[in-house]
Amino acid sequence: MAETNENRSSLPVDEYISHHRGNYEAFHKMSLEKPDEFWNEHANIIDWYSKWDKVLDDSNPPFFRWFTNGKLNVTYNALDRHLKSHRRNKAAFIWVGESGKEKIVTYHGLLKRVNAFAKALQDAGLKKGDKIAIYMPMIIEATVAMLGAARIGVAFTLVFSGFGANALADRITDCGAKIVVTADGANRGGKLIDLKKIVDEAVELASTVEEVIVVRNTENKVEMVEGRDYWYHEITADQNVFVEPERMDSNDALFILYTSGTTGKPKGVVHGNGGYSVWVANTLKWAFNPQEDDRWWCAADIGWVTGHSYIVFAPLLLGLTSVIYEGAINYPEPDRMWDIIERYGVNLLYTSPTAIRMLMRYGDLYPAKHDLDSLRVLGTVGEPINPAAWQWYFKTIGKSRCPIVDTYWQTETGGFIISPATQLGVGSLKPGSATFPMPGIDPVILDEAGKELGDNTKGFIAIKRPWPGLMLGLNNDPERYKSVYFSKFPGKYYNGDYAMRDSDGYYWLLGRADEVIKVSGHRIGTIEIEDALVSMKEVAESAVFGKPDAVKGEAVVAFVITKEGVTADKALIEKLKKGIRETMGPILVPDEIHFVKAVPKTRSGKIMRRVVKAVYTGQIPGDVSTLENEASVAEIQEAINILRKQSEK
Ligand code: PRX
């Protein structure tokens, strides 16, 4: 293990923020010992049309069903019920554009927009059980589209706008979306991204789409296809409509979010209405302890689960005011984030280690230009936070008085699973540790054989029992759901991370144990990039891995074998990068592409990315001798030699 707990915990004690220990332990204990009692109470964080028969139906593992037969509507909980209270005219969102433009939408105003959009979907013939895809920048209308769909029981899939046409088409097709909602463009880093053009290409590839709805967000001129494309502002012009919220079953689908794995195409993670809502609302409350008048800023992109759960659903369910920002956090100046915090008096900030590392590089002068006194809790998500970034966030941004809430979770977990619970009181924090499990979470550290490991030993982190935020399954693929998450350690949920528990019971997340990489906190399967490369006519084979990067966490490196007769030169590198950008999107473009004659493989043809990475980073390639037969070892050694010779050139 490269970074051990020893060197982490040897930081001086005054580097830790001390918190009252509160009742976290008792609370967590009760959640595990009396789960029915616990969740019967905490499921009331939302309103139900009718209550559940059973807290948890575990009769058909691993298809766990929470709050069975409970009926609810998420948008009723996120909007209508707040209108009956003092929150009616409270800001739900303060939207800030890259140019500095702002829009404030109240709960009342948001409900009107959601109803108008839901009505437009109904007018298009959509009803409960149908699907839509959303491909949008960080604008209020993206949240309206999500909620408008949820209001009438239409499940949505929101696709990150950094994905290209093929990636979008794959997702549309897999879920069978009938409508795509997009914008005429997105603003990012001073550039205009032509989203509509990408949607047009994707729709050509996906046969399920009947209609495209386009939001006017920029001045970009777009072509509208007669009879297929509609302007959002035209079809939602009547804002004085009321759409009755559909009474959804707790275990009906709310959304499908595609995420990367180690094999095949991205997986469509399905989240339901009941358990998911209960989970995201409670976890936000426990971890960040938001107060009624707080301003919450989750600076993630809405295209990732963090945006779904903690820009849209949890804050609205709790009736909070959120800042939502469309643009790059270092544009036009590196103090953009600090400027927004000061301007809007942000109290709770939630961002990623990558963002922190990037902003840290600009130095302390930028945050020093701003009054950051409104901040009370600082959160982080997406990848392990290195202690140096933690310290900078804690001291320079939080002035050593704001706890750092390092939230560990995944698309599949719905919400936080390991995180400090500042509302409950967790005791001292340790820089780089996500601390303790959330209530209801029962983690364990295992070795390869599934044997439970003791403290201070790195192993695989698994969860011993289901919790309400756990996905319902994978879209159209129950077998894959079972095999990906519940087969390595039967009866337990496992999703590819290394972790360790120290002798004080703190959990340390130690990165991915599989061939998924985290680039700027974005989850990418190396297989997806390899597939994109080999789908180009010049490429015969490729091996992709992540190399350590001081800001992004990991950067993508690709080793490529070209087909016979292809000239492997700089021009080809550019061509391959452009090809990936156009089909799969900028997010999958490798930072480096190297040409080789062979890549290390096992005899069965499996590419040994681990070995390529080890050779590349100058480390000894590990346990190659444990491979099943000598021939494959020789094959690998040969490939390593080739790689070495290449790198010496
Ligand atoms: O490896 C873990 C890492 O991100 C993975 C999940 O990625 P995704 O589904 O895209 O969700 C990201 C936002 C929740 C995990 O398997 N990860 C996430 N949060 C942390 C983390 N690793 C360490 N510490 C975290 N706080």
XYZ file of C-alpha atoms and ligand atoms in Angstrom:
675
model
C 0.000 0.000 0.000
C 1.496 3.299 -1.053
C -0.014 5.641 1.486
C -0.558 4.071 4.838
C -2.709 5.031 7.694
C 0.425 5.433 9.779
C 1.704 8.451 7.908
C -1.780 9.897 7.712
C -2.661 9.596 11.372
C 0.712 10.894 12.496
C -0.409 14.411 11.609
C -0.401 16.603 14.721
C -3.600 16.443 16.703
C -4.285 20.168 16.344
C -4.687 19.575 12.624
C -7.940 17.807 13.382
C -11.176 19.549 14.010
C -12.699 18.377 17.208
C -16.394 17.785 17.310
C -18.603 16.760 20.137
C -19.128 13.039 19.791
C -22.853 13.455 20.215
C -25.143 10.534 19.693
C -23.777 9.255 16.395
C -22.764 5.897 17.792
C -26.068 5.201 19.508
C -27.928 6.337 16.421
C -25.898 4.129 14.106
C -26.218 1.184 16.470
C -29.975 1.510 16.578
C -30.176 1.735 12.790
C -28.560 -1.702 12.589
C -30.170 -3.341 15.596
C -33.723 -2.095 15.094
C -33.944 -1.259 11.410
C -37.748 -1.407 11.230
C -38.205 0.972 14.100
C -35.453 3.210 12.780
C -36.759 3.479 9.221
C -40.425 3.652 10.238
C -39.432 6.877 11.899
C -36.945 8.290 9.383
C -39.026 7.509 6.305
C -41.311 10.258 7.557
C -38.822 12.825 6.361
C -41.108 12.804 3.323
C -44.903 12.711 3.069
C -46.572 9.550 1.797
C -50.014 9.223 0.251
C -50.199 5.847 1.882
C -47.759 4.112 4.157
C -45.789 0.982 3.428
C -46.676 -2.595 4.454
C -43.102 -3.519 5.134
C -39.961 -1.488 5.739
C -37.813 -3.941 3.809
C -38.786 -6.853 1.646
C -35.665 -8.983 1.343
C -37.411 -12.120 0.156
C -35.781 -11.983 -3.274
C -32.156 -10.992 -2.738
C -30.359 -9.030 -4.105
C -33.519 -7.294 -5.342
C -34.275 -5.530 -2.108
C -37.458 -3.500 -1.933
C -37.956 -0.727 0.606
C -41.231 0.617 1.958
C -43.267 -1.842 -0.081
C -46.615 -0.574 -1.345
C -45.909 2.872 0.065
C -47.207 5.546 -2.290
C -45.666 8.943 -2.844
C -44.698 11.528 -5.390
C -41.230 13.013 -5.207
C -42.282 16.338 -6.713
C -45.117 16.703 -4.229
C -42.486 16.343 -1.543
C -39.953 18.568 -3.252
C -42.402 21.335 -4.152
C -46.134 21.270 -3.316
C -45.772 20.582 0.369
C -43.419 23.525 0.825
C -46.020 25.835 -0.660
C -48.244 25.166 2.306
C -45.584 26.603 4.584
C -43.401 29.649 4.946
C -41.283 28.251 2.117
C -43.738 29.249 -0.612
C -41.742 32.295 -1.677
C -38.383 31.003 -0.581
C -35.711 30.648 -3.251
C -35.348 27.040 -4.335
C -32.516 27.857 -6.743
C -30.237 30.801 -7.229
C -28.847 30.177 -10.679
C -25.601 31.874 -11.640
C -24.332 31.894 -15.201
C -20.742 32.076 -16.297
C -21.258 35.650 -17.461
C -22.423 36.592 -13.971
C -26.107 36.588 -14.916
C -28.408 35.317 -12.184
C -31.950 34.014 -11.859
C -33.803 33.242 -8.684
C -36.593 30.694 -8.725
C -38.840 30.290 -5.712
C -40.529 27.062 -4.675
C -43.780 28.485 -6.004
C -42.136 29.462 -9.287
C -40.444 26.092 -9.645
C -43.704 24.231 -9.133
C -45.309 26.312 -11.868
C -42.519 25.469 -14.272
C -42.608 21.800 -13.350
C -46.358 21.625 -13.882
C -46.055 23.368 -17.239
C -43.378 20.951 -18.356
C -45.265 17.917 -17.041
C -48.286 19.105 -19.024
C -46.150 19.417 -22.162
C -45.011 15.821 -21.691
C -48.615 14.714 -21.254
C -49.574 16.633 -24.389
C -46.885 14.703 -26.226
C -48.641 11.523 -25.122
C -46.237 10.478 -22.386
C -47.505 8.644 -19.347
C -46.331 6.647 -16.367
C -43.718 4.099 -17.351
C -42.386 6.041 -20.354
C -38.835 7.375 -20.442
C -37.175 10.601 -21.478
C -33.526 11.551 -21.867
C -32.151 14.888 -20.700
C -28.938 16.269 -22.175
C -28.508 19.684 -20.707
C -26.158 22.143 -19.126
C -26.435 23.355 -15.547
C -29.595 25.376 -15.940
C -32.843 25.509 -14.019
C -34.701 23.907 -16.928
C -32.658 20.729 -16.415
C -34.118 20.413 -12.923
C -37.566 21.256 -14.299
C -37.256 18.480 -16.870
C -36.255 15.965 -14.183
C -39.066 16.978 -11.873
C -41.639 17.379 -14.648
C -41.016 13.790 -15.657
C -41.128 12.558 -12.060
C -44.439 14.355 -11.525
C -46.207 12.111 -14.034
C -44.262 8.923 -13.376
C -41.993 9.177 -16.407
C -38.481 8.002 -15.589
C -35.663 10.112 -16.958
C -32.069 9.501 -17.813
C -29.920 12.585 -17.589
C -26.757 12.302 -19.650
C -23.706 14.384 -18.737
C -23.171 17.034 -21.416
C -19.495 16.069 -21.716
C -20.521 12.867 -23.494
C -20.616 12.749 -27.301
C -23.280 11.627 -29.761
C -22.562 7.885 -29.686
C -22.459 7.780 -25.904
C -25.746 9.695 -25.781
C -27.333 7.442 -28.409
C -26.339 4.297 -26.487
C -28.046 5.609 -23.369
C -31.179 6.762 -25.201
C -31.482 3.365 -26.859
C -30.853 1.314 -23.737
C -33.644 3.027 -21.840
C -35.947 3.549 -24.822
C -36.388 7.294 -24.345
C -39.195 8.803 -26.422
C -38.202 12.417 -25.894
C -34.842 14.122 -25.580
C -34.715 17.431 -23.735
C -31.745 19.614 -24.560
C -30.620 23.221 -24.982
C -29.421 25.238 -27.934
C -26.025 25.386 -26.287
C -24.004 25.390 -23.093
C -21.476 27.912 -21.792
C -18.246 26.567 -20.429
C -14.887 28.238 -19.923
C -15.899 31.035 -22.286
C -16.755 28.568 -25.049
C -20.097 27.636 -26.505
C -20.908 23.950 -26.727
C -23.400 23.071 -29.435
C -25.514 20.532 -27.588
C -28.312 20.511 -30.123
C -25.985 19.364 -32.887
C -24.836 16.452 -30.736
C -28.462 15.546 -30.007
C -29.262 15.625 -33.729
C -26.467 13.134 -34.376
C -27.509 10.937 -31.468
C -31.150 10.890 -32.552
C -30.036 9.678 -35.966
C -28.455 6.693 -34.213
C -31.271 6.038 -31.746
C -34.586 4.942 -33.144
C -36.797 5.417 -30.086
C -36.919 9.224 -30.119
C -40.126 10.884 -31.309
C -39.546 14.404 -30.099
C -36.749 16.783 -29.136
C -37.447 19.674 -26.779
C -34.976 22.553 -26.967
C -34.386 25.196 -24.295
C -33.140 28.599 -25.414
C -30.057 29.097 -23.296
C -27.608 30.836 -25.602
C -27.648 32.872 -28.774
C -26.575 29.819 -30.738
C -28.514 29.326 -33.961
C -29.868 25.801 -34.211
C -31.761 23.927 -36.838
C -35.178 22.745 -35.763
C -36.546 19.648 -37.448
C -40.154 20.203 -38.434
C -42.528 17.911 -36.582
C -39.790 16.573 -34.308
C -38.244 19.556 -32.527
C -40.092 21.938 -30.234
C -38.996 25.005 -28.328
C -39.338 24.533 -24.606
C -40.581 28.084 -24.052
C -43.364 27.584 -26.584
C -44.687 24.298 -25.265
C -44.521 25.509 -21.652
C -45.928 28.965 -22.367
C -48.979 28.337 -20.201
C -47.526 28.420 -16.713
C -50.903 28.384 -14.987
C -51.614 24.695 -15.181
C -51.803 22.186 -12.410
C -50.828 18.606 -13.032
C -51.923 16.116 -10.434
C -48.852 14.298 -9.118
C -48.896 10.620 -10.048
C -49.123 8.334 -7.024
C -45.960 6.366 -7.462
C -45.112 3.119 -5.778
C -42.071 3.356 -3.560
C -40.310 0.904 -5.881
C -41.282 2.408 -9.222
C -38.340 3.847 -11.136
C -37.535 7.530 -10.656
C -34.489 7.709 -12.913
C -31.874 5.669 -14.707
C -28.305 6.905 -14.532
C -25.626 5.279 -16.642
C -22.284 4.608 -15.044
C -19.104 2.840 -15.996
C -17.945 -0.567 -15.011
C -15.159 -2.948 -15.878
C -16.889 -4.724 -18.732
C -19.197 -3.899 -21.575
C -21.330 -0.853 -22.052
C -22.188 1.511 -19.189
C -24.749 0.184 -16.770
C -28.148 1.798 -16.332
C -28.483 2.165 -12.590
C -32.170 2.398 -11.655
C -33.213 4.346 -8.587
C -36.706 4.233 -7.178
C -38.967 6.835 -5.634
C -39.363 5.895 -1.981
C -36.127 4.464 -0.618
C -34.045 6.854 -2.687
C -35.902 9.946 -1.443
C -35.714 8.805 2.156
C -32.024 8.140 1.774
C -30.917 11.337 0.072
C -32.931 13.620 2.341
C -31.749 11.946 5.533
C -28.112 11.673 4.509
C -27.901 15.353 3.554
C -29.389 16.251 6.923
C -27.127 13.940 8.913
C -23.927 14.829 7.104
C -24.246 18.585 6.591
C -26.817 19.584 9.200
C -28.402 22.250 6.994
C -30.457 24.964 8.659
C -33.624 26.533 7.272
C -32.008 29.724 6.023
C -28.804 28.200 4.776
C -27.538 28.510 1.274
C -26.287 25.231 -0.040
C -23.987 24.937 -3.027
C -23.299 21.557 -4.527
C -20.819 22.439 -7.250
C -20.979 19.068 -9.005
C -22.435 18.641 -12.459
C -26.072 17.684 -12.644
C -25.069 14.911 -15.067
C -23.539 12.843 -12.267
C -25.252 11.219 -9.361
C -23.972 13.950 -7.050
C -25.971 16.483 -9.038
C -29.085 14.296 -9.123
C -29.087 13.559 -5.414
C -27.620 16.702 -3.906
C -28.382 19.528 -6.339
C -31.893 18.418 -7.109
C -33.609 15.868 -4.903
C -32.223 16.124 -1.369
C -32.089 19.935 -1.099
C -35.583 20.325 -2.542
C -36.989 17.597 -0.318
C -35.542 19.475 2.654
C -36.798 22.847 1.362
C -33.337 24.410 1.122
C -32.040 27.205 -1.066
C -29.366 26.034 -3.498
C -26.901 27.884 -5.625
C -26.570 26.322 -9.066
C -23.762 27.471 -11.330
C -23.394 27.007 -15.054
C -19.753 27.368 -15.965
C -16.178 26.597 -15.046
C -15.182 27.308 -11.445
C -11.983 29.042 -12.557
C -13.591 31.225 -15.199
C -13.253 34.101 -15.910
C -10.845 34.254 -12.945
C -9.484 31.654 -10.542
C -11.495 33.217 -7.719
C -14.875 32.409 -9.309
C -15.830 29.949 -6.619
C -14.845 32.260 -3.751
C -16.609 35.137 -5.439
C -19.865 33.164 -5.641
C -19.568 32.120 -2.002
C -19.147 35.729 -0.918
C -21.767 37.133 -3.281
C -24.494 34.711 -2.243
C -23.402 34.019 1.323
C -22.988 30.290 0.786
C -23.044 28.396 4.088
C -22.534 24.831 2.949
C -20.164 24.063 0.110
C -19.883 20.656 -1.529
C -17.240 20.090 -4.196
C -14.584 17.608 -5.335
C -10.939 16.973 -4.408
C -10.021 17.768 -8.028
C -11.608 21.210 -7.776
C -9.879 21.812 -4.457
C -6.482 20.758 -5.845
C -6.931 22.926 -8.901
C -7.948 26.010 -6.923
C -5.202 25.366 -4.370
C -2.648 25.644 -7.174
C -3.635 29.224 -7.864
C -2.487 30.073 -4.348
C -4.030 31.643 -1.262
C -4.386 35.136 -2.696
C -7.575 34.321 -4.569
C -9.587 33.085 -1.605
C -8.028 35.870 0.502
C -9.717 38.437 -1.733
C -13.106 37.253 -0.477
C -15.062 37.164 2.721
C -15.746 33.469 3.250
C -17.145 33.844 6.754
C -20.564 32.567 5.758
C -19.148 29.055 5.291
C -20.017 26.563 8.018
C -19.516 23.075 6.568
C -17.269 22.042 3.660
C -17.920 18.860 1.766
C -16.038 16.769 -0.751
C -16.883 13.833 -2.993
C -15.847 11.674 -5.908
C -12.381 10.376 -5.091
C -10.106 10.073 -2.086
C -9.017 13.474 -0.824
C -5.309 13.653 -0.146
C -4.427 15.091 3.268
C -2.686 18.165 1.736
C -5.837 19.183 -0.139
C -7.920 18.432 2.961
C -5.699 20.722 5.041
C -5.874 23.548 2.536
C -9.644 23.287 2.296
C -9.883 23.174 6.064
C -7.482 25.998 6.871
C -7.492 28.380 3.937
C -11.141 28.095 2.959
C -12.783 27.080 6.210
C -10.413 29.071 8.466
C -10.049 25.977 10.655
C -13.619 26.222 11.896
C -15.642 24.315 9.289
C -15.706 20.521 9.462
C -14.686 18.760 6.264
C -17.411 16.328 5.312
C -15.696 13.784 3.072
C -18.599 11.827 1.618
C -17.916 8.407 0.181
C -20.560 6.898 -2.078
C -21.353 5.790 -5.621
C -23.986 6.147 -8.327
C -25.376 2.818 -7.157
C -25.633 3.786 -3.481
C -27.987 6.720 -4.117
C -26.422 8.885 -1.442
C -23.588 9.026 1.094
C -22.641 5.725 2.684
C -19.563 6.723 4.646
C -19.291 10.303 5.793
C -18.959 12.403 8.896
C -22.431 13.003 10.304
C -22.050 16.506 11.657
C -25.656 16.656 12.761
C -25.222 13.614 14.950
C -21.704 14.390 16.146
C -18.942 12.066 15.049
C -15.989 13.252 17.104
C -12.671 14.336 15.618
C -12.062 14.275 11.918
C -8.899 12.884 10.357
C -7.660 14.459 7.133
C -8.231 11.983 4.318
C -10.677 9.729 6.138
C -14.387 9.691 5.328
C -14.801 8.647 8.998
C -17.810 6.464 9.801
C -20.714 4.710 8.126
C -23.991 6.541 7.749
C -26.888 5.111 9.772
C -28.076 1.881 8.178
C -24.712 1.148 6.578
C -22.902 -1.961 7.752
C -19.488 -2.059 6.040
C -16.844 -4.712 6.195
C -13.290 -4.995 4.857
C -12.578 -8.311 3.144
C -9.662 -10.132 1.594
C -9.800 -11.758 -1.839
C -11.326 -14.904 -0.324
C -14.041 -12.942 1.435
C -12.496 -13.298 4.886
C -13.088 -10.349 7.184
C -9.931 -8.335 7.782
C -8.966 -6.636 11.008
C -8.043 -3.019 11.545
C -5.286 -1.261 9.601
C -5.332 -3.755 6.750
C -6.177 -2.794 3.219
C -8.902 -4.854 1.593
C -12.105 -4.689 -0.414
C -14.946 -2.707 1.083
C -18.327 -4.413 0.996
C -21.669 -3.638 2.636
C -23.299 -6.439 4.577
C -26.940 -5.459 4.202
C -29.111 -3.271 1.976
C -30.079 0.313 2.782
C -32.905 2.449 1.365
C -30.715 4.309 -1.158
C -29.398 1.165 -2.832
C -30.396 1.055 -6.511
C -33.359 -1.106 -7.507
C -31.239 -2.818 -10.131
C -29.747 -2.350 -13.595
C -32.030 -1.386 -16.444
C -33.190 -4.516 -18.276
C -30.372 -6.578 -16.833
C -31.103 -8.417 -13.586
C -28.349 -10.969 -14.191
C -25.711 -8.297 -14.586
C -26.939 -6.629 -11.393
C -26.423 -9.865 -9.489
C -23.073 -10.689 -11.006
C -21.501 -7.227 -10.863
C -22.414 -6.319 -7.310
C -23.298 -9.458 -5.375
C -21.193 -12.306 -6.727
C -17.621 -11.554 -5.658
C -18.698 -11.703 -2.009
C -22.034 -13.563 -2.005
C -24.716 -11.858 0.038
C -22.785 -8.613 0.238
C -22.764 -5.520 -1.950
C -19.332 -4.886 -3.451
C -18.504 -2.274 -6.034
C -14.782 -2.136 -6.646
C -13.168 -0.045 -3.925
C -10.241 -0.638 -1.621
C -10.499 0.608 1.926
C -9.096 0.174 5.399
C -10.467 0.740 8.872
C -8.029 2.100 11.439
C -7.893 1.155 15.103
C -10.191 4.062 15.982
C -12.825 2.723 13.592
C -12.271 5.383 10.897
C -12.628 4.301 7.282
C -10.026 5.291 4.699
C -11.005 4.893 1.075
C -7.997 3.831 -0.935
C -9.088 3.984 -4.563
C -10.519 1.589 -7.086
C -9.629 -2.080 -7.014
C -10.864 -2.649 -10.546
C -10.337 -1.225 -14.005
C -12.446 1.812 -13.438
C -10.586 5.100 -13.206
C -11.428 8.436 -11.713
C -10.484 11.410 -13.839
C -11.325 14.693 -12.131
C -13.780 12.650 -10.095
C -15.492 11.360 -13.258
C -15.935 7.622 -13.306
C -14.648 6.048 -16.490
C -14.253 2.414 -17.427
C -10.940 1.889 -19.210
C -12.877 -0.536 -21.418
C -15.030 2.306 -22.764
C -11.987 4.184 -24.047
C -10.470 0.995 -25.438
C -13.739 0.258 -27.229
C -13.824 3.777 -28.642
C -10.233 3.403 -29.877
C -10.657 0.017 -31.492
C -13.826 1.152 -33.184
C -11.619 3.456 -35.256
C -10.354 1.939 -38.463
C -6.646 2.532 -37.750
C -6.609 0.763 -34.405
C -6.140 -2.959 -33.894
C -5.874 -3.074 -30.114
C -5.409 -0.829 -27.128
C -4.740 -0.842 -23.415
C -5.902 2.092 -21.341
C -5.099 2.932 -17.738
C -4.999 5.880 -15.369
C -1.704 7.411 -14.326
C -1.472 9.474 -11.157
C -2.088 13.169 -11.764
C -1.537 15.868 -9.166
C -4.728 17.748 -9.988
C -7.089 15.343 -11.741
C -6.319 12.385 -9.507
C -5.801 10.251 -12.581
C -5.103 11.043 -16.224
C -5.889 8.694 -19.101
C -3.000 6.985 -20.923
C -3.656 4.782 -23.936
C -1.285 2.291 -25.549
C -2.374 1.590 -29.083
C -1.447 -1.045 -31.640
C -2.228 0.150 -35.139
C -3.437 -2.062 -37.968
C -1.034 -3.196 -40.687
C 0.002 -0.438 -43.051
C -1.148 2.423 -40.820
C 1.448 5.114 -40.124
C 1.652 5.613 -36.393
C 2.576 9.269 -36.105
C 1.588 12.495 -34.374
C -1.104 13.185 -36.930
C -2.708 9.864 -36.072
C -2.668 10.723 -32.365
C -4.593 13.905 -33.105
C -6.965 12.031 -35.364
C -7.710 9.425 -32.712
C -8.276 12.082 -30.068
C -10.613 13.979 -32.365
C -12.481 10.785 -33.203
C -13.095 9.991 -29.543
C -14.090 13.560 -28.784
C -16.702 13.499 -31.506
C -18.196 10.114 -30.814
C -17.822 9.604 -27.090
C -17.213 13.177 -25.903
C -14.325 15.171 -24.416
C -14.548 13.326 -21.146
C -13.154 10.122 -22.656
C -10.275 11.641 -24.647
C -6.910 10.230 -23.454
C -4.275 12.694 -22.282
C -1.569 10.543 -23.869
C -1.588 8.059 -26.706
C 1.472 5.856 -27.331
C 1.957 3.428 -30.172
C 3.351 -0.036 -29.459
C 3.694 -3.310 -31.315
C 2.138 -5.406 -28.560
C 0.333 -5.063 -25.272
C 0.735 -7.509 -22.403
C -2.020 -10.064 -22.386
C -2.848 -13.300 -20.775
C -3.077 -16.317 -22.977
C -6.832 -16.084 -22.846
C -6.494 -12.710 -24.490
C -7.153 -10.483 -21.492
C -5.137 -7.297 -21.664
C -3.037 -6.812 -18.546
C -3.595 -3.101 -18.011
C -2.097 -3.400 -14.556
C 1.167 -4.583 -16.105
C 1.218 -1.861 -18.740
C 0.629 0.698 -16.017
C 3.362 -0.720 -13.803
C 5.868 -0.656 -16.639
C 4.809 2.812 -17.628
C 5.146 4.221 -14.126
C 8.500 2.479 -13.643
C 7.261 0.100 -11.001
C 7.814 -3.617 -10.914
C 4.767 -5.095 -12.573
C 3.681 -7.063 -9.505
C 2.553 -10.646 -9.428
C 2.854 -11.576 -13.100
C 4.160 -14.947 -11.988
C 0.781 -15.845 -10.580
C -0.640 -16.114 -14.042
C -1.968 -19.475 -14.966
C 0.653 -20.580 -17.437
C 4.217 -19.854 -18.324
C 3.498 -18.994 -21.905
C 1.396 -16.030 -20.879
C 4.152 -14.881 -18.520
C 6.637 -14.999 -21.364
C 4.174 -13.181 -23.533
C 3.837 -10.464 -20.955
C 7.584 -10.193 -20.407
C 8.076 -9.839 -24.117
C 5.504 -7.092 -24.241
C 7.115 -5.341 -21.301
C 10.450 -5.389 -23.099
C 8.864 -3.864 -26.131
C 7.293 -1.177 -24.025
C 10.621 -0.466 -22.305
C 12.424 -0.164 -25.600
C 9.734 2.150 -26.860
C 10.011 4.395 -23.834
C 13.821 4.537 -24.139
C 13.588 5.943 -27.645
O -14.047 4.908 -6.023
C -15.053 5.559 -5.302
C -15.026 7.035 -5.649
O -15.979 7.202 -6.675
C -16.606 5.954 -6.990
C -18.027 6.166 -7.386
O -18.084 6.982 -8.520
P -19.476 7.514 -9.022
O -20.433 6.404 -9.097
O -19.224 8.311 -10.249
O -19.970 8.481 -7.888
C -19.230 9.612 -7.575
C -20.001 10.470 -6.625
C -20.566 9.776 -5.483
C -16.426 5.134 -5.757
O -16.556 3.769 -6.015
N -15.394 7.904 -4.527
C -16.518 8.617 -4.393
N -16.467 9.363 -3.277
C -15.297 9.107 -2.670
C -14.614 8.164 -3.460
N -13.412 7.679 -3.104
C -12.883 8.124 -1.959
N -13.482 9.048 -1.163
C -14.675 9.567 -1.465
N -15.241 10.470 -0.681
